[in-house]
Amino acid sequence: MSAKLIKLNSKIVNCNKCKRLVNFRKKISIEKRKQYQNQKYWGKPITGFGDKNGKILLVGLAPAAHGGTRTGRVFTGDKSSDFLYKCLFKANISNQKNSDHKNDGLKLNDAYITAALKCVPPEDKPLKEEIHNCFNYFNQEINLLKNVKVIVALGKIAFDVCVYFYKKNYNFKEKIKFGHNKIYDIPENKKLVGCYHPSPRNVNTKRINEKKMLYLLNKIKKFI
Ligand code: SF4
């Protein structure tokens, strides 16, 4: 990992800017979910993970309360990550189909994964101000991922934050809307792809399923 990314990640994990989220992540880490009572929760903001030189960038909303906030790695140890990695593995974007904890041997192939917001928000609903606060980190992070060719936004909030990034950093004025399997041209010959978030709600209601996810992942691989 580059020195700049290491420095940025160190700032992120020590950030206490959003008081509501700081209190929430502390509360989660103290109360814990019953099945994890014997574990020590990470309880801090999370950083991105994967190949910093990767051409694919996956962007989620935020760490899950008992996933990333517990394990300390984005999309790790919860139902969303179970579904996501099952698909990433089948699409040959990860080396294994499970993402359980930091030392599980997981590697991403030509891909990096992060979240628009680095702390878990109550009910997965961040305030505008919190997204704004954390955008500073997201902005720096994306600018350090020099080889990205395609950004897969997992859910509308992640998509909107990506669009905001391009409006702020480039003269990008297109009005584009989130939709699953909607693919847009963005500056520097890159693509922005909308994808339903792999949350249990979306999976249980069949809004997203393995077939749809794999179709999209295989399609985006043609852009890299
Ligand atoms: S959401 Fe981002 S800006 Fe807010 S406390 Fe967490 S890391 Fe800091």
Short mmCIF file of N, CA and C in Angstrom, two decimals, residues 103-166:
data_model
loop_
_atom_site.label_atom_id
_atom_site.label_comp_id
_atom_site.label_asym_id
_atom_site.label_seq_id
_atom_site.Cartn_x
_atom_site.Cartn_y
_atom_site.Cartn_z
N ASN A 103 -7.88 -11.89 9.23
CA ASN A 103 -6.81 -12.84 8.91
C ASN A 103 -7.32 -14.08 8.18
N ASP A 104 -8.35 -13.91 7.39
CA ASP A 104 -8.94 -15.09 6.73
C ASP A 104 -8.32 -15.38 5.36
N GLY A 105 -7.31 -14.61 4.97
CA GLY A 105 -6.62 -14.89 3.70
C GLY A 105 -7.28 -14.28 2.47
N LEU A 106 -8.28 -13.45 2.68
CA LEU A 106 -8.99 -12.86 1.54
C LEU A 106 -8.10 -11.92 0.73
N LYS A 107 -8.22 -12.05 -0.60
CA LYS A 107 -7.52 -11.12 -1.50
C LYS A 107 -8.46 -10.75 -2.63
N LEU A 108 -8.33 -9.53 -3.10
CA LEU A 108 -9.13 -9.11 -4.26
C LEU A 108 -8.24 -9.09 -5.49
N ASN A 109 -8.81 -9.50 -6.61
CA ASN A 109 -8.07 -9.52 -7.88
C ASN A 109 -8.38 -8.27 -8.67
N ASP A 110 -7.41 -7.39 -8.77
CA ASP A 110 -7.57 -6.18 -9.57
C ASP A 110 -8.73 -5.30 -9.08
N ALA A 111 -9.01 -5.36 -7.79
CA ALA A 111 -10.15 -4.61 -7.26
C ALA A 111 -9.88 -4.08 -5.86
N TYR A 112 -10.59 -3.02 -5.54
CA TYR A 112 -10.49 -2.40 -4.21
C TYR A 112 -11.92 -2.15 -3.75
N ILE A 113 -12.13 -2.26 -2.45
CA ILE A 113 -13.50 -2.06 -1.95
C ILE A 113 -13.46 -1.08 -0.78
N THR A 114 -14.40 -0.17 -0.77
CA THR A 114 -14.44 0.81 0.31
C THR A 114 -15.89 1.22 0.57
N ALA A 115 -16.04 2.20 1.46
CA ALA A 115 -17.39 2.68 1.77
C ALA A 115 -17.38 4.21 1.72
N ALA A 116 -18.53 4.76 1.34
CA ALA A 116 -18.62 6.22 1.25
C ALA A 116 -18.50 6.84 2.63
N LEU A 117 -19.04 6.16 3.61
CA LEU A 117 -19.01 6.64 5.00
C LEU A 117 -18.21 5.61 5.80
N LYS A 118 -17.29 6.10 6.61
CA LYS A 118 -16.38 5.16 7.29
C LYS A 118 -16.87 4.66 8.64
N CYS A 119 -17.99 5.20 9.12
CA CYS A 119 -18.57 4.73 10.39
C CYS A 119 -20.00 4.30 10.15
N VAL A 120 -20.44 3.33 10.93
CA VAL A 120 -21.80 2.84 10.77
C VAL A 120 -22.81 3.88 11.28
N PRO A 121 -23.83 4.20 10.47
CA PRO A 121 -24.86 5.11 10.97
C PRO A 121 -26.06 4.34 11.54
N PRO A 122 -26.76 4.88 12.52
CA PRO A 122 -27.96 4.20 13.02
C PRO A 122 -28.95 3.93 11.88
N GLU A 123 -29.48 2.73 11.85
CA GLU A 123 -30.45 2.28 10.83
C GLU A 123 -29.94 2.46 9.40
N ASP A 124 -28.64 2.48 9.25
CA ASP A 124 -28.02 2.67 7.92
C ASP A 124 -28.47 3.96 7.26
N LYS A 125 -28.80 4.95 8.11
CA LYS A 125 -29.25 6.24 7.54
C LYS A 125 -28.34 7.37 8.01
N PRO A 126 -27.34 7.69 7.22
CA PRO A 126 -26.47 8.80 7.62
C PRO A 126 -27.14 10.15 7.42
N LEU A 127 -26.72 11.13 8.21
CA LEU A 127 -27.19 12.50 8.01
C LEU A 127 -26.34 13.12 6.90
N LYS A 128 -26.93 14.13 6.25
CA LYS A 128 -26.18 14.81 5.16
C LYS A 128 -24.84 15.32 5.67
N GLU A 129 -24.89 15.87 6.87
CA GLU A 129 -23.69 16.45 7.46
C GLU A 129 -22.59 15.37 7.65
N GLU A 130 -23.01 14.16 7.99
CA GLU A 130 -22.03 13.07 8.20
C GLU A 130 -21.41 12.63 6.87
N ILE A 131 -22.25 12.57 5.85
CA ILE A 131 -21.71 12.22 4.53
C ILE A 131 -20.73 13.31 4.09
N HIS A 132 -21.11 14.54 4.36
CA HIS A 132 -20.26 15.67 3.99
C HIS A 132 -18.92 15.59 4.73
N ASN A 133 -18.99 15.32 6.04
CA ASN A 133 -17.75 15.22 6.83
C ASN A 133 -16.83 14.14 6.27
N CYS A 134 -17.39 13.00 5.95
CA CYS A 134 -16.59 11.86 5.54
C CYS A 134 -16.16 11.95 4.07
N PHE A 135 -16.82 12.83 3.32
CA PHE A 135 -16.47 12.98 1.92
C PHE A 135 -14.99 13.38 1.75
N ASN A 136 -14.50 14.13 2.70
CA ASN A 136 -13.10 14.55 2.66
C ASN A 136 -12.18 13.32 2.53
N TYR A 137 -12.48 12.28 3.27
CA TYR A 137 -11.67 11.05 3.19
C TYR A 137 -11.91 10.30 1.88
N PHE A 138 -13.18 10.20 1.53
CA PHE A 138 -13.53 9.49 0.29
C PHE A 138 -12.84 10.15 -0.91
N ASN A 139 -12.88 11.46 -0.90
CA ASN A 139 -12.28 12.26 -1.97
C ASN A 139 -10.78 11.95 -2.10
N GLN A 140 -10.10 11.95 -0.98
CA GLN A 140 -8.65 11.67 -1.00
C GLN A 140 -8.39 10.22 -1.42
N GLU A 141 -9.23 9.34 -0.92
CA GLU A 141 -9.05 7.91 -1.21
C GLU A 141 -9.16 7.64 -2.71
N ILE A 142 -10.22 8.17 -3.32
CA ILE A 142 -10.42 7.91 -4.76
C ILE A 142 -9.27 8.51 -5.56
N ASN A 143 -8.83 9.68 -5.14
CA ASN A 143 -7.73 10.32 -5.88
C ASN A 143 -6.43 9.52 -5.78
N LEU A 144 -6.32 8.67 -4.77
CA LEU A 144 -5.10 7.86 -4.62
C LEU A 144 -5.19 6.52 -5.38
N LEU A 145 -6.38 6.18 -5.80
CA LEU A 145 -6.57 4.90 -6.51
C LEU A 145 -6.46 5.19 -8.01
N LYS A 146 -5.23 5.26 -8.47
CA LYS A 146 -4.95 5.82 -9.80
C LYS A 146 -5.41 4.96 -10.97
N ASN A 147 -5.55 3.67 -10.78
CA ASN A 147 -5.82 2.80 -11.94
C ASN A 147 -7.29 2.43 -12.13
N VAL A 148 -8.14 3.00 -11.31
CA VAL A 148 -9.57 2.61 -11.38
C VAL A 148 -10.16 2.95 -12.75
N LYS A 149 -10.86 1.97 -13.33
CA LYS A 149 -11.51 2.20 -14.62
C LYS A 149 -13.03 2.11 -14.48
N VAL A 150 -13.45 1.34 -13.50
CA VAL A 150 -14.89 1.19 -13.32
C VAL A 150 -15.23 1.21 -11.83
N ILE A 151 -16.24 2.03 -11.51
CA ILE A 151 -16.67 2.15 -10.12
C ILE A 151 -18.06 1.52 -10.00
N VAL A 152 -18.17 0.56 -9.12
CA VAL A 152 -19.47 -0.09 -8.89
C VAL A 152 -20.02 0.46 -7.58
N ALA A 153 -21.08 1.24 -7.69
CA ALA A 153 -21.69 1.83 -6.49
C ALA A 153 -22.78 0.91 -5.98
N LEU A 154 -22.58 0.42 -4.77
CA LEU A 154 -23.54 -0.52 -4.18
C LEU A 154 -24.61 0.27 -3.42
N GLY A 155 -25.67 0.60 -4.11
CA GLY A 155 -26.77 1.36 -3.50
C GLY A 155 -26.73 2.83 -3.88
N LYS A 156 -27.87 3.49 -3.64
CA LYS A 156 -28.06 4.87 -4.12
C LYS A 156 -27.16 5.88 -3.42
N ILE A 157 -26.99 5.72 -2.11
CA ILE A 157 -26.18 6.73 -1.41
C ILE A 157 -24.74 6.69 -1.92
N ALA A 158 -24.20 5.48 -2.05
CA ALA A 158 -22.84 5.34 -2.57
C ALA A 158 -22.76 5.94 -3.98
N PHE A 159 -23.77 5.68 -4.78
CA PHE A 159 -23.80 6.20 -6.16
C PHE A 159 -23.76 7.73 -6.14
N ASP A 160 -24.63 8.32 -5.31
CA ASP A 160 -24.71 9.79 -5.25
C ASP A 160 -23.40 10.41 -4.77
N VAL A 161 -22.74 9.73 -3.84
CA VAL A 161 -21.46 10.27 -3.35
C VAL A 161 -20.41 10.21 -4.48
N CYS A 162 -20.44 9.13 -5.27
CA CYS A 162 -19.52 9.02 -6.41
C CYS A 162 -19.79 10.13 -7.43
N VAL A 163 -21.07 10.39 -7.69
CA VAL A 163 -21.42 11.46 -8.65
C VAL A 163 -20.91 12.80 -8.11
N TYR A 164 -21.11 13.00 -6.82
CA TYR A 164 -20.65 14.25 -6.20
C TYR A 164 -19.13 14.41 -6.34
N PHE A 165 -18.43 13.29 -6.18
CA PHE A 165 -16.97 13.32 -6.35
C PHE A 165 -16.61 13.86 -7.73
N TYR A 166 -17.30 13.38 -8.77
CA TYR A 166 -16.96 13.81 -10.12
C TYR A 166 -17.42 15.23 -10.40
#
